[in-house]
Amino acid sequence: MDLPTQLLLSVFTLLMIIGLATAAQRLLGVRFGRLRTFLAALVAFGLAQPMLEPILASLGPIGRENPPAAPALGILLLIVMSVVLIPMVILVIAEALVPPGSVPGPLELVRSVRGRLSRARRYSQITRIAIKHGLGPYLRGRGERLDDRPGKVRLARSLREALDEGGVTFVKLGQVLSTRRDLLPAEFVEELGRLQDQVAPAPWPEIEPVLAAELGGPVDEAFAEFDRTPLAAASIGQVHAARLHSGESVVVKVLRPGIWPVVSKDLDIVRRLAATLESRTRWGRSLGLRDLADGFATAIREELDFRVEAANMAAVTAGGGVTYPAPISAMCTERVLVMRRLSGRPVTAAAPEQGPQLARDLLDCLLRQILIEGVFHADPHPGNLMLLDDGTLGLLDFGAVGRLDDSVRSALRRFLLAMNRQDPLGVTDALLEVVPRPEDIDEAALERALGQFMARHVTAGMDSAQMFTDLFRIVSAYGLSIPPEVAAVFRALATLEGTLVRLSPGFDLIGEARSFAGRHLAERITPETIKESAMQELVALLPMLRRLPRRVERIASAAEHGRFSMNVRLLADDRDRRYVTGLLHQVLLTVLGATAGVMAVILLGTAGGPPALANTTLFQLIGYNLLVIAAILVLRVLALIFRRPRASDDHPARR
């Protein structure tokens, strides 16, 4: 065979394969990947010749002198449909067994293998650390249940040591968990609270390129003075003192070089471990580890972007005896944060007589941020506070900031005011506005539990730490899930409680919070504010009130004369119509396929009939064709069914 003939034959074969792929995809009504469709058509083309040669041979020689008979044309139609049926079957089976996206492409496969190898090394390291500290059985969900306090303390200590050895991400994870009194026993909260992320500073040769790259030039050009020795160093970044060309003293926070790849890998591992533990262990499901891991990853990523911290500093309102270092916006980037320097010393160096006033100022500042402003510092531990030279407090490190909308702030204000009045009904109503309301909650029992809680704790001199623990226990016992933004409030308050005790041992948190409610919240409910709110609502309702009499008159007139009717438009949303149309389409295809299949079976089982070929009657020939048509219709329905879980959310219930 010469080259032009081979080339022509190759082009013809390729066109046949493309035609098969196009026909199969059109008949199935579902878009498949090009490679998958081409391979299915290629396999069908390869199988067609050996399968159909006996059928073609039974037709005898066909040519100009011997044209095909009418029954032979029916056989040819059956052959064509059978050939198209082969790639359809292959595509449907592949859709069921190997859905699109489950098998990565070549580049994705290479990246996946590299990622798996990298994760495997880190998994091995983490597993060795866990086993070293006796946590191996708990990772497999086989750890013993510990009901006694000494056993819990030992396990909590082992967990703290393992997290500390695991590195920056796991230290941060432990610090976040140490504030979740709603999830962990007190022994774990106390032990994890000892985690510190103070580490040795990175050498200047590693820090200087980061500064030069982010500031767009050498450090000596950006600053008049720059102290190469850091003021402090943590696992994420370190802080240097500097002076601008204007003479203003600033502090420069620099992200540690090379930390992103490590943290990204560890966050991926944390997410996978959380998913595994939630699926395999009871305690993992009860804690909702997957949601915890997602929230933790979001918080860490924001903490690694200093632009977020600069925006947080601009958003948080301090005041009330508390100041914070304002950012130099023009010099703040993703990896460098420049802010005005506060002059002072650690807050732990405050004199005992200063403690009560500093504690009151800090509590007043945070409660005002939470309940009135809506943007608050979410991590007010002693390391983020300074005692300034003028004797006031300075608030540092705005990497963790919470935000509340007006409805949540309003519910929290009502919650605190009801606590101040010791009103169990008001506390219950406000709490159920803050958290999602379960359908089967026993509100009367919850009200009694909150009444007993207030009787025990809402008095001066009570242990505020135990108060938070008991409140979280009530929330958990009644199946109330705390939204992340509200959980951030409780975390901040729990952290604040420990800070207030450090500043002023014996500080009456409950009494001061009630005093704040009396000073700042009750005064917001005055005749003037009520009148202003009523006027605003009236202005908003005025257009509707003006139209209301005419509409009432029309309704009354229609009812009086018997013309009153209601018109309800079903399926008004286009997505609802598409969903119902899709269901009817599948039902219709199923009915047609079943009907064609039943008719095919009846015709194939019918004896006699006009002869079409040597051993085939006309009824049988029609039956075979109907059988192939039934198979095509059923395969189309199956393809739609297998693809449905990955379709767009057209179902109204999913919206």
XYZ file of C-alpha atoms in Angstrom:
655
model
C 0.000 0.000 0.000
C 1.529 3.294 -1.094
C 1.932 6.323 1.169
C -0.999 8.426 -0.199
C -3.336 5.487 0.297
C -2.077 4.948 3.859
C -2.475 8.640 4.585
C -5.987 8.691 3.142
C -6.906 5.590 5.138
C -5.517 7.132 8.338
C -7.510 10.328 7.802
C -10.654 8.294 7.097
C -10.099 6.236 10.260
C -9.565 9.373 12.355
C -12.737 10.931 10.943
C -14.664 7.749 11.727
C -13.415 7.784 15.333
C -14.288 11.466 15.727
C -17.720 10.802 14.248
C -18.267 7.927 16.684
C -17.205 10.124 19.638
C -19.495 12.966 18.549
C -22.473 10.671 17.994
C -22.015 8.928 21.350
C -21.775 12.223 23.252
C -24.780 13.724 21.458
C -26.940 10.673 22.122
C -25.975 10.587 25.815
C -26.712 14.308 26.211
C -23.809 14.784 28.646
C -20.512 16.518 27.979
C -17.513 14.293 28.705
C -13.820 15.032 28.587
C -12.346 15.033 25.089
C -9.677 12.479 25.916
C -12.167 10.148 27.565
C -14.608 10.390 24.647
C -11.874 9.867 22.039
C -10.528 6.788 23.848
C -14.034 5.293 24.110
C -14.588 5.824 20.364
C -11.150 4.354 19.600
C -11.942 1.205 21.599
C -15.333 0.947 19.881
C -13.735 1.289 16.457
C -11.250 -1.459 17.324
C -13.980 -3.791 18.555
C -16.383 -3.103 15.697
C -14.570 -5.004 12.938
C -14.171 -8.428 14.661
C -17.684 -8.233 16.120
C -19.483 -7.239 12.905
C -17.579 -9.223 10.283
C -19.800 -12.338 10.702
C -22.939 -10.208 10.338
C -21.645 -8.510 7.207
C -20.584 -11.855 5.752
C -24.113 -13.203 6.171
C -25.399 -10.471 3.850
C -23.407 -11.858 0.940
C -21.623 -9.829 -1.727
C -23.020 -6.327 -2.308
C -22.146 -4.331 -5.394
C -23.494 -2.453 -8.412
C -24.830 -5.640 -10.005
C -26.084 -6.974 -6.652
C -27.657 -4.069 -4.686
C -28.690 -4.716 -1.060
C -32.259 -5.733 -0.379
C -34.535 -3.766 1.935
C -33.960 -6.175 4.886
C -30.208 -5.787 4.369
C -30.600 -2.044 4.824
C -32.284 -2.747 8.161
C -29.316 -4.923 9.141
C -26.922 -2.131 8.132
C -28.870 0.336 10.288
C -28.644 -2.117 13.179
C -24.886 -2.438 12.654
C -24.394 1.351 12.679
C -26.436 1.743 15.865
C -24.553 -1.132 17.512
C -21.208 0.472 16.694
C -22.383 3.784 18.220
C -23.724 1.868 21.212
C -20.261 0.548 22.128
C -18.660 3.934 23.056
C -21.866 4.924 24.847
C -21.616 1.841 27.077
C -17.935 2.530 27.716
C -18.595 6.181 28.636
C -21.453 5.332 31.016
C -19.430 2.609 32.748
C -16.480 4.998 33.035
C -18.779 7.697 34.412
C -19.998 5.304 37.106
C -16.636 3.765 38.031
C -14.193 6.611 37.328
C -16.008 9.971 37.608
C -14.383 13.009 35.970
C -11.764 14.553 38.228
C -11.069 11.343 40.136
C -8.104 10.541 37.892
C -5.627 13.447 37.628
C -3.948 14.480 34.427
C -0.247 13.899 33.790
C 0.909 17.222 35.278
C -1.495 16.908 38.187
C -0.330 13.343 38.716
C 3.312 14.438 38.943
C 2.414 17.219 41.387
C 0.228 14.815 43.366
C 3.029 12.257 43.666
C 5.469 14.929 44.800
C 2.924 16.247 47.293
C 2.214 12.761 48.589
C 5.891 12.064 49.102
C 6.342 15.374 50.907
C 3.271 14.750 53.074
C 4.398 11.201 53.749
C 7.676 12.458 55.195
C 5.836 14.974 57.367
C 3.215 12.371 58.343
C 6.007 10.046 59.405
C 7.589 12.779 61.492
C 4.279 13.708 63.145
C 3.433 10.068 63.779
C 6.813 9.512 65.445
C 6.220 12.551 67.642
C 2.720 11.318 68.595
C 3.945 7.801 69.388
C 6.882 9.214 71.327
C 4.448 11.039 73.623
C 1.997 8.147 73.913
C -0.720 9.491 71.585
C -0.606 6.717 68.984
C -3.725 4.819 70.191
C -5.794 8.026 70.188
C -4.935 8.747 66.559
C -6.372 5.335 65.678
C -9.482 5.949 67.782
C -8.535 3.214 70.274
C -7.352 5.283 73.198
C -8.771 4.463 76.597
C -11.478 6.649 78.098
C -10.129 8.693 80.990
C -12.650 9.717 83.615
C -10.234 10.569 86.412
C -8.475 13.946 86.632
C -4.875 12.574 86.933
C -5.327 10.592 83.709
C -6.680 13.639 81.870
C -3.794 15.759 83.150
C -1.236 13.197 81.887
C -2.898 13.008 78.473
C -3.134 16.807 78.237
C 0.559 17.138 79.091
C 1.463 14.574 76.423
C -0.640 16.482 73.870
C 1.023 19.789 74.760
C 4.503 18.335 74.454
C 3.669 16.720 71.105
C 2.209 19.950 69.705
C 5.195 21.927 70.964
C 7.579 19.558 69.214
C 5.459 19.555 66.023
C 6.371 23.122 65.058
C 4.735 26.479 64.442
C 1.425 25.306 62.987
C 0.773 22.793 65.744
C 1.800 25.280 68.434
C -0.745 27.728 67.005
C -3.324 24.943 66.894
C -2.732 24.197 70.565
C -3.031 27.880 71.426
C -6.383 28.080 69.624
C -7.644 24.919 71.328
C -6.574 26.306 74.714
C -9.321 28.936 74.369
C -12.095 26.461 73.472
C -13.567 25.741 76.868
C -16.774 24.826 75.074
C -15.003 21.838 73.470
C -12.206 20.643 75.738
C -12.083 19.664 79.418
C -10.531 22.135 81.827
C -7.388 19.997 82.184
C -6.639 20.321 78.466
C -7.419 24.049 78.391
C -5.069 24.683 81.304
C -2.225 22.584 79.881
C -2.472 23.880 76.302
C -2.499 27.426 77.645
C 1.178 26.938 78.521
C 2.203 26.656 74.897
C 4.541 29.435 73.818
C 5.857 30.185 70.348
C 8.911 32.203 71.375
C 11.843 30.931 69.298
C 15.319 32.028 68.344
C 15.304 34.949 65.878
C 16.208 34.412 62.237
C 19.671 35.766 61.348
C 19.869 39.179 59.701
C 21.148 37.833 56.325
C 17.833 35.962 55.978
C 15.668 38.885 57.062
C 17.318 41.613 54.966
C 16.280 40.201 51.537
C 12.656 40.016 52.697
C 12.691 43.661 53.739
C 14.436 44.778 50.547
C 11.985 42.865 48.340
C 8.885 44.128 50.137
C 9.995 47.751 50.539
C 11.372 48.037 47.012
C 14.946 48.934 47.949
C 17.712 48.619 50.536
C 16.767 48.884 54.188
C 19.041 51.894 54.734
C 17.128 53.826 52.064
C 13.703 53.044 53.518
C 14.669 53.904 57.113
C 16.945 56.481 58.681
C 17.926 53.939 61.351
C 17.273 50.211 61.636
C 18.224 47.978 64.555
C 19.448 44.622 63.217
C 18.890 42.994 66.620
C 15.193 42.072 66.988
C 13.149 43.271 69.934
C 11.258 39.975 70.010
C 10.932 36.839 67.903
C 8.090 34.375 67.484
C 7.487 31.377 65.276
C 5.793 33.444 62.547
C 7.762 36.671 62.556
C 10.095 38.944 64.460
C 10.067 42.608 65.394
C 12.782 45.229 64.874
C 13.027 48.827 66.041
C 13.588 51.505 63.388
C 13.320 55.234 62.734
C 11.807 56.883 59.670
C 13.441 59.713 57.790
C 10.834 61.996 59.383
C 12.304 61.153 62.783
C 9.334 59.059 63.935
C 10.127 55.865 65.857
C 8.497 52.766 64.386
C 8.429 49.023 64.865
C 8.933 46.739 61.857
C 7.373 43.275 61.932
C 8.877 40.861 59.383
C 7.514 37.477 58.348
C 10.021 34.677 58.749
C 11.458 33.648 55.371
C 10.374 30.252 54.069
C 7.499 29.868 56.525
C 4.692 29.721 53.936
C 5.608 26.298 52.439
C 5.972 24.757 55.899
C 2.688 26.177 57.173
C 0.810 25.277 53.972
C 2.007 21.685 54.190
C 1.116 21.462 57.875
C -2.329 22.999 57.313
C -3.017 20.401 54.639
C -1.977 17.688 57.086
C -4.127 19.187 59.861
C -7.129 19.235 57.519
C -6.595 15.621 56.472
C -6.017 14.456 60.044
C -9.173 16.264 61.169
C -11.235 14.623 58.406
C -9.817 11.191 59.279
C -10.385 11.569 63.014
C -13.910 12.902 62.486
C -14.819 9.909 60.321
C -13.136 7.277 62.511
C -13.552 8.450 66.107
C -16.527 9.369 68.224
C -14.777 12.230 69.974
C -13.714 13.672 66.613
C -17.323 13.753 65.424
C -18.523 15.289 68.692
C -15.962 18.094 68.421
C -16.600 18.733 64.711
C -12.902 18.546 63.915
C -13.300 19.253 60.213
C -14.963 22.634 60.810
C -12.408 23.427 63.503
C -9.570 22.685 61.100
C -11.078 24.877 58.370
C -11.522 27.789 60.760
C -8.013 27.350 62.098
C -6.533 27.313 58.579
C -8.364 30.522 57.699
C -7.095 32.236 60.847
C -3.485 31.141 60.239
C -3.533 32.313 56.615
C -4.807 35.714 57.712
C -2.128 35.878 60.403
C 0.542 35.247 57.767
C -0.659 38.201 55.671
C 0.392 41.401 57.410
C -1.901 43.433 55.148
C -4.814 41.857 57.024
C -3.274 42.865 60.343
C -2.760 46.444 59.117
C -6.435 46.614 58.062
C -7.447 45.179 61.439
C -5.439 47.858 63.253
C -7.197 50.536 61.232
C -10.617 48.989 61.955
C -10.320 48.364 65.712
C -11.220 51.285 67.928
C -9.196 51.504 71.122
C -9.729 54.561 73.335
C -10.890 54.507 76.936
C -7.386 54.486 78.382
C -6.108 51.929 75.827
C -4.048 52.862 72.753
C -2.570 50.885 69.884
C 0.241 51.468 67.379
C -1.281 52.878 64.191
C 0.148 51.332 60.986
C 2.201 53.242 58.406
C -0.057 52.148 55.533
C 2.327 53.132 52.725
C 4.994 50.746 54.071
C 2.783 47.764 54.972
C 2.968 44.739 52.655
C 2.156 41.057 52.807
C 5.381 40.201 54.655
C 6.293 43.501 56.349
C 4.262 45.556 58.821
C 5.483 49.008 59.863
C 3.707 50.704 62.784
C 4.304 53.551 65.162
C 6.241 52.510 68.237
C 4.678 52.634 71.669
C 7.080 53.485 74.473
C 6.647 51.360 77.571
C 7.403 48.072 79.260
C 5.690 44.677 79.696
C 2.333 44.916 81.403
C 3.444 42.328 83.944
C 5.799 44.987 85.316
C 2.877 47.137 86.479
C 2.799 48.082 90.153
C 0.155 46.292 92.264
C -1.732 49.532 92.885
C -2.032 50.086 89.092
C -3.553 46.668 88.434
C -7.264 47.275 89.224
C -7.506 50.416 87.067
C -5.611 48.805 84.171
C -7.906 45.761 84.376
C -11.020 47.967 84.332
C -9.712 49.935 81.341
C -8.939 46.745 79.424
C -12.320 45.161 80.183
C -14.154 48.353 79.272
C -12.212 48.611 75.988
C -12.879 45.020 74.899
C -16.559 45.003 75.900
C -17.070 48.253 73.990
C -15.374 46.772 70.926
C -17.529 43.624 71.114
C -20.926 45.071 72.047
C -20.875 48.522 70.460
C -18.212 48.819 67.752
C -18.421 45.248 66.388
C -14.673 44.875 65.648
C -12.611 43.534 68.547
C -9.150 42.256 69.443
C -9.568 38.471 69.641
C -6.373 37.586 71.542
C -5.899 39.932 74.547
C -3.316 37.846 76.429
C -0.577 39.574 78.511
C 2.013 39.236 75.732
C -0.117 41.514 73.536
C -0.301 44.281 76.155
C 2.149 47.010 77.192
C 2.251 49.402 80.109
C 2.987 52.727 78.431
C 5.120 55.480 79.928
C 2.015 57.521 80.772
C 0.613 54.671 82.860
C -2.027 53.514 80.345
C -2.335 50.283 78.397
C -1.110 49.650 74.869
C -2.738 46.941 72.727
C -0.509 45.009 70.308
C -0.697 42.265 67.635
C -3.889 42.573 65.618
C -3.399 39.373 63.636
C -6.521 37.915 65.290
C -9.557 40.209 65.089
C -13.236 39.302 65.330
C -16.154 40.991 63.579
C -19.833 40.995 64.549
C -22.806 42.298 62.605
C -25.396 44.527 64.215
C -27.932 41.745 64.844
C -25.410 39.643 66.802
C -24.210 42.693 68.761
C -27.804 43.549 69.622
C -28.473 39.992 70.827
C -25.263 39.995 72.914
C -26.254 43.318 74.478
C -29.658 41.908 75.400
C -27.913 38.818 76.775
C -25.678 40.904 79.040
C -28.529 43.186 80.154
C -30.702 40.168 80.980
C -27.786 38.651 82.931
C -27.494 41.941 84.807
C -31.221 41.782 85.642
C -30.950 38.025 86.370
C -33.806 37.423 83.934
C -33.712 33.747 82.782
C -36.347 34.284 80.077
C -34.470 37.245 78.605
C -31.161 35.372 78.748
C -32.714 32.365 76.980
C -34.277 34.463 74.222
C -31.041 36.398 73.655
C -28.945 33.208 73.617
C -31.228 31.586 71.032
C -30.796 34.668 68.834
C -27.003 34.379 69.057
C -26.795 30.658 68.216
C -28.762 28.661 65.609
C -32.002 27.440 67.167
C -32.406 23.616 67.049
C -35.858 22.403 66.025
C -36.370 20.089 69.005
C -34.903 22.205 71.806
C -36.632 22.169 75.203
C -36.749 25.921 75.877
C -38.315 25.528 79.306
C -35.500 23.220 80.447
C -32.899 25.557 78.940
C -34.471 28.497 80.777
C -34.309 26.591 84.086
C -30.663 25.631 83.454
C -29.739 29.245 82.719
C -31.645 30.401 85.815
C -29.642 27.988 87.979
C -26.473 29.124 86.227
C -27.155 32.768 87.082
C -28.064 31.888 90.655
C -24.647 30.259 91.054
C -22.452 32.751 89.177
C -24.014 36.197 88.746
C -22.911 37.460 92.130
C -19.838 39.432 93.082
C -16.698 37.479 93.882
C -17.605 34.268 92.010
C -15.028 32.360 89.940
C -15.376 33.758 86.413
C -13.326 30.939 84.875
C -15.788 28.375 86.229
C -18.614 30.548 84.942
C -17.369 30.249 81.351
C -16.913 26.488 81.763
C -20.466 26.039 83.094
C -21.952 28.224 80.362
C -20.219 26.182 77.654
C -21.424 23.001 79.339
C -25.031 24.212 79.113
C -24.584 25.193 75.468
C -23.174 21.752 74.671
C -25.790 19.843 76.698
C -28.681 21.393 74.757
C -27.128 20.822 71.329
C -26.499 24.488 70.586
C -23.774 25.077 67.998
C -21.870 28.322 68.476
C -21.212 30.250 65.228
C -17.530 30.986 64.566
C -17.879 34.746 65.117
C -19.580 34.172 68.488
C -17.014 31.522 69.414
C -14.357 34.189 68.784
C -16.118 36.407 71.339
C -16.062 33.676 73.968
C -12.424 32.875 73.178
C -11.501 36.535 73.600
C -13.399 36.769 76.893
C -11.813 33.566 78.193
C -8.359 34.901 77.299
C -9.252 38.265 78.806
C -10.256 36.626 82.077
C -6.766 35.171 82.515
C -5.176 38.523 81.644
C -7.345 40.413 84.139
C -6.362 37.990 86.887
C -2.670 38.571 86.039
C -3.167 42.347 86.191
C -5.273 42.368 89.323
C -5.591 39.134 91.359
C -9.137 38.810 92.643
C -10.537 41.101 89.936
C -14.353 40.913 89.928
C -15.003 40.293 86.228
C -18.718 39.633 86.712
C -19.314 42.718 88.808
C -17.373 44.962 86.431
C -19.213 43.526 83.399
C -22.545 44.245 85.096
C -21.324 47.744 85.846
C -20.409 48.169 82.155
C -23.897 47.049 81.186
C -25.376 49.626 83.525
C -23.130 52.430 82.254
C -22.993 51.855 78.514
C -25.875 49.608 77.479
C -28.801 50.666 79.640
C -28.146 54.292 78.773
C -28.554 53.431 75.086
C -32.227 52.579 75.819
C -33.651 55.998 76.650
C -36.847 57.760 75.591
C -34.817 59.731 73.038
C -33.252 56.625 71.450
C -36.606 54.815 71.440
C -38.229 57.840 69.811
C -35.448 58.046 67.208
C -35.730 54.323 66.389
C -39.511 54.608 66.094
C -39.177 57.596 63.773
C -36.708 55.735 61.553
C -39.034 52.726 61.323
C -41.989 55.003 60.596
C -40.130 56.764 57.789
C -39.259 53.395 56.266
C -42.905 52.225 56.512
C -44.516 55.506 55.362
C -44.732 54.648 51.611
C -46.419 51.336 52.415
C -48.775 52.968 54.933
C -49.852 55.519 52.302
C -50.794 52.742 49.862
C -52.402 50.517 52.494
C -55.905 52.147 52.669
C -56.392 51.964 48.900
C -55.351 48.311 48.823
C -57.646 47.437 51.733
C -60.507 49.213 49.953
C -59.902 47.243 46.737
C -59.776 43.932 48.620
C -62.977 44.727 50.544
C -64.779 45.796 47.348
C -63.719 42.640 45.517
C -64.871 40.467 48.411
C -68.211 42.320 48.612
C -68.975 41.790 44.897
C -67.733 38.197 44.801
C -64.690 38.957 42.672
C -62.083 38.172 45.319
C -59.607 35.568 44.119
C -56.007 34.525 44.703
C -53.451 33.834 41.988
C -50.497 31.680 43.031
C -47.772 31.209 40.418
C -46.089 27.870 40.770
C -42.501 27.323 39.628
C -41.861 31.029 39.187
C -38.115 30.565 39.493
C -36.343 29.496 36.309
C -34.146 27.067 38.279
C -37.256 25.318 39.620
C -38.595 24.952 36.090
C -35.267 23.568 34.851
C -35.204 21.054 37.694
C -38.769 19.825 37.055
C -38.126 19.746 33.307
C -35.024 17.628 33.882
C -37.001 15.171 36.026
C -39.772 14.903 33.419
C -37.134 14.436 30.720
C -35.607 11.507 32.584
C -39.015 9.962 33.304
C -40.007 10.271 29.643
C -36.739 8.702 28.442
C -37.140 5.870 30.942
C -40.705 5.184 29.812
C -39.718 5.272 26.130
C -36.716 3.005 26.750
C -38.797 0.530 28.723
C -41.526 0.558 26.080
C -39.027 -0.017 23.277
C -37.413 -2.836 25.271
C -40.737 -4.555 25.962
C -41.767 -4.262 22.305
C -38.376 -5.644 21.249
C -38.759 -8.673 23.520
C -42.295 -9.298 22.234
C -41.206 -9.089 18.578
C -38.157 -11.310 19.168
C -40.377 -13.905 20.807
C -43.028 -13.842 18.059
C -42.918 -16.923 15.836
C -43.414 -16.620 12.080
C -43.644 -13.394 10.171
C -42.372 -12.299 6.770
C -38.838 -13.549 6.108
C -36.205 -10.816 5.872
C -32.966 -12.809 5.613
C -32.103 -16.456 5.622
C -32.623 -17.032 9.348
C -34.213 -13.744 10.400
C -37.820 -12.622 10.110
C -38.938 -9.038 9.714
C -40.360 -9.048 13.262
C -37.004 -10.128 14.658
C -35.143 -7.491 12.626
C -37.442 -4.776 13.962
C -37.032 -6.225 17.472
C -33.251 -6.057 17.277
C -33.406 -2.410 16.214
C -35.871 -1.578 18.972
C -33.591 -3.332 21.473
C -30.668 -1.123 20.452
C -32.894 1.983 20.657
C -34.003 0.944 24.165
C -30.358 0.509 25.183
C -29.496 3.989 23.868
C -32.357 5.596 25.797
C -31.479 3.754 29.035
C -27.802 4.681 28.689
C -28.797 8.348 28.286
C -30.784 8.214 31.524
C -27.945 6.452 33.353
C -25.435 9.034 32.137
C -27.626 11.841 33.523
C -28.054 10.005 36.825
C -24.335 9.363 37.282
C -23.516 12.958 36.394
C -26.190 14.528 38.642
C -24.121 14.722 41.887
C -21.628 16.973 40.087
C -24.231 19.115 38.351
C -24.928 22.683 39.289
C -27.189 23.290 42.245
C -30.447 23.719 40.366
C -32.517 21.892 42.950
C -34.463 24.439 44.989
C -33.722 22.573 48.194
C -30.004 23.175 47.698
C -30.340 26.911 47.593
